[in-house]
Amino acid sequence: MERQAVIEEGAAVSIQSALQSVFYNPAMQVNRDVSVVALNAYVRLLRSEYESDPKRLPAAEIPGVRVLEGLSATGLRSVRFAKEIDGIEEIVVNDIESEAFKSIEHLKKLNNLGDVFTPCLNDVRITMIRAVEENRLYDVIDIDPYGSCCIFSDLAISTIKPGGLLMITSTDMSIMNSTGPETCYTRYQAVPTHTGTRHEVSLRMLLGHLSRTAAKYKRIIQPLFCMSIDYYIRCVVRVFENPEEAKSSGLRNSYIFQCVQCKTPQFVPVLKQVSETKLNNNRVPAHKCPLCESPMKIGGPIWNGPIADANFLMKMDYVIDHIAVDAPMGRSVLIEAEDADKIEALTEKAAREAEYKPHICFKDRIKALTELMFGEIRVPRPLFYPIGEMTSIIRMSQPSMLKLTSALYNNKYRVARFHHEPNGIKTDAEPEFMWGMLVKLSDEDQERNGKPPRDEGLISTIRENTRHIFDKFDFSKHPQAIQDKKRRKALFPPNPTSHWGPKRARKLHTQDVLQ
């Protein structure tokens, strides 16, 4: 017997020759854990919708869910879907690479999956078109490429079943955050702003792309759980047919007019509502920043609506708290040929009957994400305030988050944290309030050190434009701000290992699957 390569993650096990090379990235286990929890929550959501439908016959059986994993690589994610989620009728496990296809077929036999698991060797775009031709649309489409998802988004959105769940990833953050916007524009029809808010801009840029793509097909998206995490973006959205709402997609996409000096953004929806039934072109803001009077540049358009849905977040929390079981972190190891007992034990584990319980390693991290998103969706402003960048612009040391959030709470503003950035504050306070607060703190620091207020051009201009609100700032500790500080470590846990990040992309040896 040859040396065997073993991958264990969740309820899935893969055992194959060490000579075979199939792409596995352990850093994406958070992504896969989220996908398992989200799909489980979606199945529960469909059941509740079906049971409450007055047109349903009392004795009718609740239909199963058809899933397409378009870019499967090892097929490990689909094995986890099949073994950890009840209510799945079929999973089509697709990959264009022949070695990956062999691995998927082997996994099906090893994990004793039967007819629910259908390996497919094809370009995922052809697989989606064939589903339309055969009138067997998918309830769920999962697209997780190494790079941009934009070449798959049109077909995924246009061919999914109405009310279906699209789970889609982009890992080309260097393009979405770049100073050279031309490649980003060709992919997402939007340009980045390259500021401290780049992670949220990238997330909303992808959502805006999905929204505009859906509108072409008289469809709309409903974001359920969308995150920027580690080095990628993952969006979980529902897709509905709604021609009337699709026409107003310009209301949900905004251009960013950003100051070149203080980086303050203004958001201008592509369209504006002029009456109950009429939309019109919107107007651009002033050509100069109202705070520092510098020129503005254009970014976007980006999605300006919520990035999550409260009801869906509650269902995800329920899955984690009451259904999921704890699981160790996934591992990829080599087992020597002479260790036959280990291989036999792993083979027996793989063949066990599915328990239909999510095996989740990153429970705490997902719970932290849902808690943070509950806060974010209560704040209507699209982007967070990047406190680190703002303080560096006016060359002051960064004040404590306790002091800043206390001032916001004391003025009755809503406060949350952006889930990717511990020092990013989401609030409905205007930029004038935020900048005025920082300038006043800078002046107080200077006074404590026996120095006059700094009078350089930028800080002096902002001081003059915000001085009238200086008496509003109350930095006394607010109870909720103290509570937020205590939760910070739990909400932003460290990475589980050093060098946590992307691995090298797999090399494709694609046979001619188009024939």
Short mmCIF file of C-alpha atoms in Angstrom, two decimals:
data_model
loop_
_atom_site.label_atom_id
_atom_site.label_comp_id
_atom_site.label_asym_id
_atom_site.label_seq_id
_atom_site.Cartn_x
_atom_site.Cartn_y
_atom_site.Cartn_z
CA MET A 1 0.00 0.00 0.00
CA GLU A 2 1.21 3.51 -0.82
CA ARG A 3 1.56 6.34 1.66
CA GLN A 4 -1.87 7.95 2.10
CA ALA A 5 -2.86 11.64 2.28
CA VAL A 6 -5.66 12.13 4.83
CA ILE A 7 -7.88 15.18 5.19
CA GLU A 8 -10.33 15.39 8.10
CA GLU A 9 -12.71 18.31 8.49
CA GLY A 10 -16.11 18.36 10.17
CA ALA A 11 -17.87 15.07 9.40
CA ALA A 12 -15.92 14.60 6.14
CA VAL A 13 -12.91 12.34 5.63
CA SER A 14 -10.69 12.05 2.55
CA ILE A 15 -8.13 9.26 2.11
CA GLN A 16 -6.20 8.94 -1.14
CA SER A 17 -2.75 8.29 -2.50
CA ALA A 18 -0.16 10.87 -1.45
CA LEU A 19 0.88 11.03 -5.12
CA GLN A 20 -2.43 12.68 -6.04
CA SER A 21 -2.47 16.47 -5.90
CA VAL A 22 -5.84 18.02 -5.04
CA PHE A 23 -6.18 21.56 -3.67
CA TYR A 24 -7.04 21.85 0.03
CA ASN A 25 -6.77 25.12 1.94
CA PRO A 26 -7.21 24.76 5.72
CA ALA A 27 -7.49 28.55 6.17
CA MET A 28 -10.84 28.38 4.37
CA GLN A 29 -12.39 26.19 7.09
CA VAL A 30 -14.04 29.30 8.54
CA ASN A 31 -15.65 29.80 5.13
CA ARG A 32 -16.81 26.18 5.01
CA ASP A 33 -18.10 26.28 8.61
CA VAL A 34 -20.08 29.43 7.78
CA SER A 35 -21.44 27.76 4.64
CA VAL A 36 -22.61 24.69 6.57
CA VAL A 37 -24.33 26.85 9.22
CA ALA A 38 -25.87 29.19 6.61
CA LEU A 39 -27.18 26.34 4.45
CA ASN A 40 -28.64 24.63 7.53
CA ALA A 41 -30.35 27.91 8.48
CA TYR A 42 -31.66 28.30 4.93
CA VAL A 43 -33.16 24.78 4.89
CA ARG A 44 -34.91 25.59 8.17
CA LEU A 45 -36.12 28.89 6.69
CA LEU A 46 -37.54 27.14 3.63
CA ARG A 47 -39.35 24.63 5.84
CA SER A 48 -40.97 27.37 7.92
CA GLU A 49 -42.00 29.25 4.75
CA TYR A 50 -43.40 26.08 3.20
CA GLU A 51 -45.34 25.10 6.33
CA SER A 52 -46.86 28.57 6.63
CA ASP A 53 -47.93 28.67 2.97
CA PRO A 54 -51.78 28.56 2.93
CA LYS A 55 -51.75 26.95 -0.54
CA ARG A 56 -49.83 23.92 0.68
CA LEU A 57 -51.78 20.68 0.98
CA PRO A 58 -51.84 19.46 4.61
CA ALA A 59 -50.28 16.11 3.80
CA ALA A 60 -47.78 17.41 1.25
CA GLU A 61 -44.18 16.39 1.77
CA ILE A 62 -41.67 19.20 2.16
CA PRO A 63 -39.41 19.05 -0.92
CA GLY A 64 -35.67 18.52 -0.60
CA VAL A 65 -33.09 21.11 -1.61
CA ARG A 66 -30.94 20.80 -4.75
CA VAL A 67 -27.42 22.18 -4.32
CA LEU A 68 -24.68 22.95 -6.85
CA GLU A 69 -21.11 23.36 -5.67
CA GLY A 70 -19.56 24.78 -8.81
CA LEU A 71 -15.81 24.75 -8.08
CA SER A 72 -15.40 21.79 -5.77
CA ALA A 73 -11.65 20.98 -5.84
CA THR A 74 -11.45 18.25 -3.15
CA GLY A 75 -15.25 18.00 -2.85
CA LEU A 76 -14.83 18.27 0.93
CA ARG A 77 -17.40 21.06 1.30
CA SER A 78 -20.07 19.02 -0.48
CA VAL A 79 -19.32 15.96 1.65
CA ARG A 80 -19.91 18.13 4.71
CA PHE A 81 -23.20 19.41 3.23
CA ALA A 82 -24.36 15.83 2.58
CA LYS A 83 -23.39 14.52 6.04
CA GLU A 84 -24.13 17.56 8.23
CA ILE A 85 -27.39 18.96 6.82
CA ASP A 86 -30.76 17.22 6.76
CA GLY A 87 -33.20 17.98 3.94
CA ILE A 88 -30.87 17.89 0.91
CA GLU A 89 -32.24 16.03 -2.09
CA GLU A 90 -29.14 16.22 -4.30
CA ILE A 91 -25.72 17.87 -4.37
CA VAL A 92 -24.11 18.26 -7.79
CA VAL A 93 -20.38 18.37 -7.06
CA ASN A 94 -18.78 20.03 -10.09
CA ASP A 95 -15.18 20.67 -11.10
CA ILE A 96 -13.47 21.25 -14.42
CA GLU A 97 -10.26 19.46 -13.50
CA SER A 98 -10.00 15.72 -14.07
CA GLU A 99 -7.88 14.99 -10.95
CA ALA A 100 -10.42 16.80 -8.79
CA PHE A 101 -13.24 14.81 -10.42
CA LYS A 102 -11.49 11.54 -9.55
CA SER A 103 -11.11 12.74 -5.97
CA ILE A 104 -14.83 13.61 -5.80
CA GLU A 105 -15.84 10.16 -7.07
CA HIS A 106 -13.51 8.55 -4.54
CA LEU A 107 -14.97 10.68 -1.73
CA LYS A 108 -18.48 9.60 -2.66
CA LYS A 109 -17.60 5.92 -2.20
CA LEU A 110 -15.43 6.46 0.85
CA ASN A 111 -18.08 8.50 2.71
CA ASN A 112 -20.93 6.19 1.67
CA LEU A 113 -23.03 9.01 0.21
CA GLY A 114 -25.19 7.26 -2.40
CA ASP A 115 -27.51 9.06 -4.82
CA VAL A 116 -27.57 12.36 -2.92
CA PHE A 117 -24.02 13.06 -4.14
CA THR A 118 -23.54 13.55 -7.91
CA PRO A 119 -19.98 14.15 -9.20
CA CYS A 120 -19.79 16.25 -12.38
CA LEU A 121 -16.79 16.97 -14.65
CA ASN A 122 -17.57 20.18 -16.49
CA ASP A 123 -17.22 23.93 -16.70
CA VAL A 124 -19.62 25.19 -14.02
CA ARG A 125 -21.14 27.65 -16.49
CA ILE A 126 -22.19 24.80 -18.75
CA THR A 127 -23.54 22.90 -15.73
CA MET A 128 -25.74 25.88 -14.84
CA ILE A 129 -27.00 26.28 -18.42
CA ARG A 130 -27.90 22.58 -18.58
CA ALA A 131 -29.97 22.93 -15.41
CA VAL A 132 -32.08 25.52 -17.25
CA GLU A 133 -32.38 23.33 -20.36
CA GLU A 134 -33.52 20.39 -18.23
CA ASN A 135 -35.84 22.62 -16.15
CA ARG A 136 -34.18 21.43 -12.93
CA LEU A 137 -33.04 24.66 -11.32
CA TYR A 138 -30.92 24.64 -8.18
CA ASP A 139 -32.19 25.91 -4.83
CA VAL A 140 -28.62 26.65 -3.74
CA ILE A 141 -25.54 27.58 -5.79
CA ASP A 142 -22.13 27.79 -4.09
CA ILE A 143 -19.34 29.50 -6.05
CA ASP A 144 -15.97 29.65 -4.28
CA PRO A 145 -13.20 30.44 -6.80
CA TYR A 146 -9.54 31.20 -6.28
CA GLY A 147 -9.78 34.84 -7.44
CA SER A 148 -12.76 36.79 -8.72
CA CYS A 149 -16.29 35.39 -8.90
CA CYS A 150 -17.45 37.88 -11.54
CA ILE A 151 -17.19 35.50 -14.52
CA PHE A 152 -19.71 33.18 -12.80
CA SER A 153 -22.12 35.68 -11.23
CA ASP A 154 -24.32 36.32 -14.31
CA LEU A 155 -25.22 32.68 -14.79
CA ALA A 156 -25.47 31.94 -11.07
CA ILE A 157 -27.98 34.75 -10.53
CA SER A 158 -29.98 34.19 -13.71
CA THR A 159 -30.30 30.40 -13.40
CA ILE A 160 -30.93 29.91 -9.67
CA LYS A 161 -34.48 29.08 -8.57
CA PRO A 162 -36.48 32.15 -7.44
CA GLY A 163 -36.02 32.48 -3.69
CA GLY A 164 -32.80 30.45 -3.99
CA LEU A 165 -29.64 30.87 -1.95
CA LEU A 166 -26.44 32.08 -3.61
CA MET A 167 -23.21 31.67 -1.62
CA ILE A 168 -20.37 33.35 -3.47
CA THR A 169 -16.75 34.26 -2.69
CA SER A 170 -14.14 36.61 -4.12
CA THR A 171 -10.49 36.45 -3.06
CA ASP A 172 -9.07 39.11 -5.41
CA MET A 173 -8.76 41.69 -2.64
CA SER A 174 -5.61 43.15 -4.18
CA ILE A 175 -7.70 44.18 -7.21
CA MET A 176 -10.66 45.45 -5.19
CA ASN A 177 -8.35 47.50 -2.96
CA SER A 178 -5.85 48.63 -5.60
CA THR A 179 -4.81 52.15 -6.51
CA GLY A 180 -5.11 51.17 -10.19
CA PRO A 181 -8.90 50.97 -10.67
CA GLU A 182 -9.07 49.81 -14.29
CA THR A 183 -9.01 46.04 -13.60
CA CYS A 184 -11.50 46.40 -10.76
CA TYR A 185 -13.85 48.33 -13.04
CA THR A 186 -13.69 45.71 -15.81
CA ARG A 187 -14.62 42.99 -13.28
CA TYR A 188 -17.14 44.69 -10.99
CA GLN A 189 -18.16 47.85 -12.91
CA ALA A 190 -17.04 49.85 -9.87
CA VAL A 191 -13.86 51.58 -8.74
CA PRO A 192 -12.23 51.37 -5.29
CA THR A 193 -11.50 54.37 -3.05
CA HIS A 194 -8.29 52.98 -1.50
CA THR A 195 -8.84 54.17 2.07
CA GLY A 196 -9.04 52.69 5.55
CA THR A 197 -12.58 51.49 4.76
CA ARG A 198 -11.33 49.30 1.89
CA HIS A 199 -12.60 46.03 3.38
CA GLU A 200 -16.17 47.28 3.66
CA VAL A 201 -15.94 49.07 0.30
CA SER A 202 -14.85 45.78 -1.31
CA LEU A 203 -17.70 43.89 0.34
CA ARG A 204 -20.27 46.46 -0.76
CA MET A 205 -18.68 46.64 -4.21
CA LEU A 206 -19.34 42.92 -4.69
CA LEU A 207 -22.90 43.25 -3.36
CA GLY A 208 -23.46 46.18 -5.71
CA HIS A 209 -22.19 44.06 -8.61
CA LEU A 210 -24.58 41.24 -7.66
CA SER A 211 -27.47 43.71 -7.30
CA ARG A 212 -26.91 45.26 -10.74
CA THR A 213 -26.41 41.84 -12.32
CA ALA A 214 -29.69 40.61 -10.82
CA ALA A 215 -31.53 43.70 -12.11
CA LYS A 216 -30.62 42.74 -15.70
CA TYR A 217 -32.73 39.61 -15.25
CA LYS A 218 -35.59 41.38 -13.42
CA ARG A 219 -34.33 39.95 -10.16
CA ILE A 220 -33.23 41.37 -6.81
CA ILE A 221 -30.92 40.20 -4.04
CA GLN A 222 -31.48 40.07 -0.30
CA PRO A 223 -28.21 39.92 1.67
CA LEU A 224 -28.51 37.42 4.52
CA PHE A 225 -24.94 37.13 5.82
CA CYS A 226 -22.08 38.92 4.05
CA MET A 227 -18.61 39.18 5.50
CA SER A 228 -15.13 40.44 4.79
CA ILE A 229 -12.84 38.10 6.67
CA ASP A 230 -9.14 37.18 6.53
CA TYR A 231 -8.22 37.67 2.85
CA TYR A 232 -11.57 37.19 1.09
CA ILE A 233 -15.22 38.22 0.85
CA ARG A 234 -18.10 35.78 1.30
CA CYS A 235 -21.67 36.79 0.45
CA VAL A 236 -24.76 34.74 1.28
CA VAL A 237 -27.77 36.24 -0.51
CA ARG A 238 -31.25 35.19 -1.62
CA VAL A 239 -32.30 35.89 -5.20
CA PHE A 240 -35.92 36.77 -5.96
CA GLU A 241 -37.82 37.53 -9.14
CA ASN A 242 -39.27 41.03 -8.78
CA PRO A 243 -39.36 43.17 -11.96
CA GLU A 244 -40.69 46.27 -10.17
CA GLU A 245 -38.07 46.22 -7.42
CA ALA A 246 -35.35 45.46 -10.00
CA LYS A 247 -36.13 48.77 -11.73
CA SER A 248 -35.26 50.63 -8.53
CA SER A 249 -31.86 48.97 -8.03
CA GLY A 250 -30.32 52.41 -8.60
CA LEU A 251 -31.69 53.44 -5.20
CA ARG A 252 -29.68 50.67 -3.52
CA ASN A 253 -26.39 51.53 -5.28
CA SER A 254 -24.48 54.68 -4.35
CA TYR A 255 -21.50 56.52 -5.75
CA ILE A 256 -18.86 57.59 -3.25
CA PHE A 257 -17.67 61.19 -3.48
CA GLN A 258 -14.54 61.16 -1.33
CA CYS A 259 -12.34 64.00 -0.20
CA VAL A 260 -8.76 63.62 -1.45
CA GLN A 261 -7.39 65.17 1.76
CA CYS A 262 -9.40 64.09 4.83
CA LYS A 263 -10.92 61.03 3.02
CA THR A 264 -14.46 61.87 4.20
CA PRO A 265 -17.02 60.17 1.90
CA GLN A 266 -20.43 61.36 0.77
CA PHE A 267 -22.87 58.78 -0.60
CA VAL A 268 -25.07 59.62 -3.57
CA PRO A 269 -27.53 56.94 -4.81
CA VAL A 270 -27.46 56.44 -8.58
CA LEU A 271 -31.19 57.30 -8.71
CA LYS A 272 -33.47 59.31 -6.44
CA GLN A 273 -37.15 58.81 -5.62
CA VAL A 274 -39.12 61.84 -6.80
CA SER A 275 -42.58 60.37 -6.23
CA GLU A 276 -44.17 57.07 -5.22
CA THR A 277 -43.87 55.72 -8.77
CA LYS A 278 -41.14 57.84 -10.37
CA LEU A 279 -37.35 57.76 -10.18
CA ASN A 280 -34.95 60.29 -11.62
CA ASN A 281 -31.24 61.08 -11.96
CA ASN A 282 -29.58 62.19 -8.77
CA ARG A 283 -27.53 65.33 -8.26
CA VAL A 284 -23.85 65.41 -7.40
CA PRO A 285 -22.78 67.04 -4.12
CA ALA A 286 -20.63 70.15 -3.86
CA HIS A 287 -17.29 69.93 -5.67
CA LYS A 288 -15.39 70.67 -2.44
CA CYS A 289 -15.34 68.79 0.85
CA PRO A 290 -17.61 70.55 3.37
CA LEU A 291 -15.10 69.85 6.16
CA CYS A 292 -11.68 70.70 4.74
CA GLU A 293 -12.64 72.33 1.41
CA SER A 294 -10.44 69.97 -0.64
CA PRO A 295 -11.40 68.46 -4.04
CA MET A 296 -13.47 65.27 -4.25
CA LYS A 297 -12.90 62.07 -6.24
CA ILE A 298 -15.45 59.44 -7.32
CA GLY A 299 -15.61 55.77 -6.26
CA GLY A 300 -18.18 53.01 -6.46
CA PRO A 301 -20.99 52.43 -7.05
CA ILE A 302 -21.42 50.27 -3.96
CA TRP A 303 -24.37 48.57 -2.24
CA ASN A 304 -25.83 51.02 0.30
CA GLY A 305 -28.29 48.67 2.05
CA PRO A 306 -27.86 46.21 4.94
CA ILE A 307 -25.27 43.44 4.61
CA ALA A 308 -27.25 40.93 6.69
CA ASP A 309 -30.78 39.99 7.71
CA ALA A 310 -31.72 39.88 11.41
CA ASN A 311 -34.10 36.92 11.05
CA PHE A 312 -31.46 34.86 9.22
CA LEU A 313 -28.80 35.76 11.79
CA MET A 314 -31.11 34.44 14.52
CA LYS A 315 -31.53 31.18 12.60
CA MET A 316 -27.75 30.84 12.27
CA ASP A 317 -27.37 31.43 16.02
CA TYR A 318 -30.01 28.77 16.68
CA VAL A 319 -28.12 26.26 14.51
CA ILE A 320 -24.87 26.94 16.38
CA ASP A 321 -26.43 26.90 19.87
CA HIS A 322 -28.88 23.99 19.55
CA ILE A 323 -27.93 21.78 16.58
CA ALA A 324 -24.21 22.02 15.84
CA VAL A 325 -21.61 19.90 17.62
CA ASP A 326 -18.04 20.89 18.44
CA ALA A 327 -15.36 19.70 16.03
CA PRO A 328 -11.57 20.00 15.98
CA MET A 329 -9.79 22.12 13.41
CA GLY A 330 -9.40 20.40 10.05
CA ARG A 331 -6.13 18.65 9.36
CA SER A 332 -4.21 17.36 6.39
CA VAL A 333 -1.63 14.65 7.25
CA LEU A 334 0.36 11.88 5.59
CA ILE A 335 0.01 8.33 6.95
CA GLU A 336 2.66 5.75 6.14
CA ALA A 337 1.68 2.52 4.42
CA GLU A 338 2.59 0.43 7.47
CA ASP A 339 0.04 2.28 9.65
CA ALA A 340 -2.79 0.14 8.32
CA ASP A 341 -4.78 0.34 11.59
CA LYS A 342 -5.01 4.14 11.38
CA ILE A 343 -6.17 4.00 7.77
CA GLU A 344 -8.75 1.32 8.60
CA ALA A 345 -10.11 3.38 11.52
CA LEU A 346 -10.42 6.47 9.31
CA THR A 347 -12.13 4.44 6.58
CA GLU A 348 -14.69 3.20 9.12
CA LYS A 349 -15.24 6.78 10.33
CA ALA A 350 -15.84 7.99 6.78
CA ALA A 351 -18.41 5.25 6.08
CA ARG A 352 -20.54 6.00 9.16
CA GLU A 353 -24.13 6.98 8.53
CA ALA A 354 -24.72 10.73 8.42
CA GLU A 355 -25.86 12.33 11.69
CA TYR A 356 -27.10 15.52 9.96
CA LYS A 357 -25.49 17.70 12.61
CA PRO A 358 -23.12 20.52 11.67
CA HIS A 359 -19.61 19.76 12.93
CA ILE A 360 -18.30 23.26 13.58
CA CYS A 361 -14.80 24.19 14.72
CA PHE A 362 -15.17 27.99 14.60
CA LYS A 363 -18.38 28.35 16.63
CA ASP A 364 -17.08 31.29 18.65
CA ARG A 365 -15.91 33.15 15.57
CA ILE A 366 -19.22 32.71 13.74
CA LYS A 367 -21.15 33.77 16.86
CA ALA A 368 -18.93 36.86 17.08
CA LEU A 369 -19.65 37.65 13.42
CA THR A 370 -23.41 37.36 13.88
CA GLU A 371 -23.29 39.53 17.02
CA LEU A 372 -21.29 42.22 15.21
CA MET A 373 -23.63 42.11 12.21
CA PHE A 374 -26.68 42.57 14.44
CA GLY A 375 -25.05 45.83 15.47
CA GLU A 376 -24.10 46.84 11.94
CA ILE A 377 -27.57 46.46 10.44
CA ARG A 378 -28.96 48.84 13.08
CA VAL A 379 -26.72 51.60 11.67
CA PRO A 380 -27.95 52.85 8.28
CA ARG A 381 -24.69 54.54 7.20
CA PRO A 382 -22.88 52.39 4.59
CA LEU A 383 -19.23 52.68 5.71
CA PHE A 384 -17.51 52.64 9.09
CA TYR A 385 -15.23 55.40 10.35
CA PRO A 386 -11.56 54.22 10.17
CA ILE A 387 -10.30 55.85 13.37
CA GLY A 388 -6.66 54.86 12.80
CA GLU A 389 -6.59 56.51 9.38
CA MET A 390 -8.46 59.60 10.57
CA THR A 391 -6.04 60.23 13.44
CA SER A 392 -3.00 59.70 11.21
CA ILE A 393 -4.37 62.25 8.70
CA ILE A 394 -4.33 64.99 11.37
CA ARG A 395 -1.18 63.53 12.98
CA MET A 396 -2.50 62.82 16.46
CA SER A 397 -2.19 59.74 18.65
CA GLN A 398 -5.24 57.52 18.55
CA PRO A 399 -7.56 58.06 21.54
CA SER A 400 -9.12 55.12 23.32
CA MET A 401 -12.16 53.56 21.72
CA LEU A 402 -13.86 53.80 25.14
CA LYS A 403 -13.57 57.59 25.06
CA LEU A 404 -14.85 57.87 21.46
CA THR A 405 -17.78 55.49 21.84
CA SER A 406 -18.76 57.09 25.16
CA ALA A 407 -19.01 60.49 23.43
CA LEU A 408 -21.23 58.93 20.75
CA TYR A 409 -23.49 57.15 23.24
CA ASN A 410 -23.73 60.30 25.37
CA ASN A 411 -25.07 62.13 22.29
CA LYS A 412 -27.68 59.39 21.64
CA TYR A 413 -25.99 58.04 18.51
CA ARG A 414 -26.12 54.36 17.56
CA VAL A 415 -22.73 52.63 17.73
CA ALA A 416 -21.42 49.34 16.33
CA ARG A 417 -18.14 47.84 15.13
CA PHE A 418 -17.35 46.72 11.60
CA HIS A 419 -16.82 42.96 11.79
CA HIS A 420 -13.43 43.03 10.04
CA GLU A 421 -11.89 46.02 11.82
CA PRO A 422 -11.66 46.33 15.64
CA ASN A 423 -10.85 50.04 15.35
CA GLY A 424 -13.64 50.79 12.88
CA ILE A 425 -16.71 52.52 14.33
CA LYS A 426 -20.10 52.18 12.66
CA THR A 427 -22.40 55.00 13.74
CA ASP A 428 -25.14 57.27 12.43
CA ALA A 429 -23.15 60.33 13.58
CA GLU A 430 -22.24 62.72 10.76
CA PRO A 431 -18.60 63.18 9.65
CA GLU A 432 -18.70 66.68 11.12
CA PHE A 433 -19.28 65.22 14.60
CA MET A 434 -16.55 62.58 14.22
CA TRP A 435 -13.90 65.00 12.95
CA GLY A 436 -14.86 67.69 15.47
CA MET A 437 -14.51 65.12 18.27
CA LEU A 438 -10.99 64.16 17.14
CA VAL A 439 -9.86 67.77 16.70
CA LYS A 440 -11.11 68.69 20.18
CA LEU A 441 -9.27 65.70 21.69
CA SER A 442 -6.11 66.79 19.83
CA ASP A 443 -6.47 70.31 21.24
CA GLU A 444 -6.94 68.92 24.77
CA ASP A 445 -3.79 66.81 24.38
CA GLN A 446 -1.84 69.89 23.31
CA GLU A 447 -3.20 71.85 26.29
CA ARG A 448 -2.19 69.09 28.74
CA ASN A 449 1.33 69.24 27.33
CA GLY A 450 1.42 73.02 27.74
CA LYS A 451 1.29 73.68 24.00
CA PRO A 452 -1.11 75.76 21.90
CA PRO A 453 -3.53 74.01 19.49
CA ARG A 454 -1.81 72.89 16.29
CA ASP A 455 -2.46 75.28 13.42
CA GLU A 456 -1.45 73.37 10.28
CA GLY A 457 -3.67 73.82 7.26
CA LEU A 458 -5.90 70.72 7.42
CA ILE A 459 -6.57 70.55 11.16
CA SER A 460 -7.06 74.33 11.25
CA THR A 461 -9.70 74.19 8.48
CA ILE A 462 -11.56 71.30 10.12
CA ARG A 463 -11.44 73.12 13.49
CA GLU A 464 -13.03 76.22 11.97
CA ASN A 465 -15.81 74.14 10.34
CA THR A 466 -16.60 72.11 13.47
CA ARG A 467 -15.92 74.56 16.33
CA HIS A 468 -19.65 75.29 16.72
CA ILE A 469 -20.31 71.74 18.00
CA PHE A 470 -17.36 71.47 20.45
CA ASP A 471 -19.66 71.94 23.44
CA LYS A 472 -21.62 68.79 22.48
CA PHE A 473 -18.76 66.42 23.26
CA ASP A 474 -19.14 64.57 26.56
CA PHE A 475 -16.32 62.04 27.03
CA SER A 476 -17.48 60.70 30.41
CA LYS A 477 -17.59 56.90 30.43
CA HIS A 478 -20.91 55.52 29.23
CA PRO A 479 -22.07 52.12 30.63
CA GLN A 480 -22.68 50.68 27.16
CA ALA A 481 -19.23 51.79 25.97
CA ILE A 482 -17.69 50.01 28.98
CA GLN A 483 -19.65 46.87 28.08
CA ASP A 484 -18.47 47.11 24.45
CA LYS A 485 -14.86 47.30 25.62
CA LYS A 486 -15.25 44.11 27.69
CA ARG A 487 -16.64 42.26 24.64
CA ARG A 488 -13.87 43.35 22.27
CA LYS A 489 -11.51 40.40 22.80
CA ALA A 490 -14.34 37.88 22.34
CA LEU A 491 -15.62 39.60 19.20
CA PHE A 492 -12.21 39.80 17.49
CA PRO A 493 -10.38 36.54 18.28
CA PRO A 494 -6.82 36.00 16.97
CA ASN A 495 -6.14 33.65 14.06
CA PRO A 496 -5.76 30.02 15.19
CA THR A 497 -2.24 29.60 13.73
CA SER A 498 0.61 31.74 12.49
CA HIS A 499 0.90 32.42 8.74
CA TRP A 500 -2.90 32.14 8.47
CA GLY A 501 -3.82 32.95 4.89
CA PRO A 502 -4.15 31.79 1.30
CA LYS A 503 -2.17 28.93 -0.16
CA ARG A 504 -0.86 28.68 -3.69
CA ALA A 505 -3.53 28.21 -6.33
CA ARG A 506 -3.80 24.70 -7.76
CA LYS A 507 -2.42 24.12 -11.25
CA LEU A 508 -5.17 23.06 -13.62
CA HIS A 509 -4.67 20.15 -15.98
CA THR A 510 -8.05 20.43 -17.65
CA GLN A 511 -9.20 17.88 -20.17
CA ASP A 512 -11.44 19.01 -22.99
CA VAL A 513 -14.75 18.93 -21.13
CA LEU A 514 -16.52 21.00 -23.75
CA GLN A 515 -16.82 18.16 -26.24
#
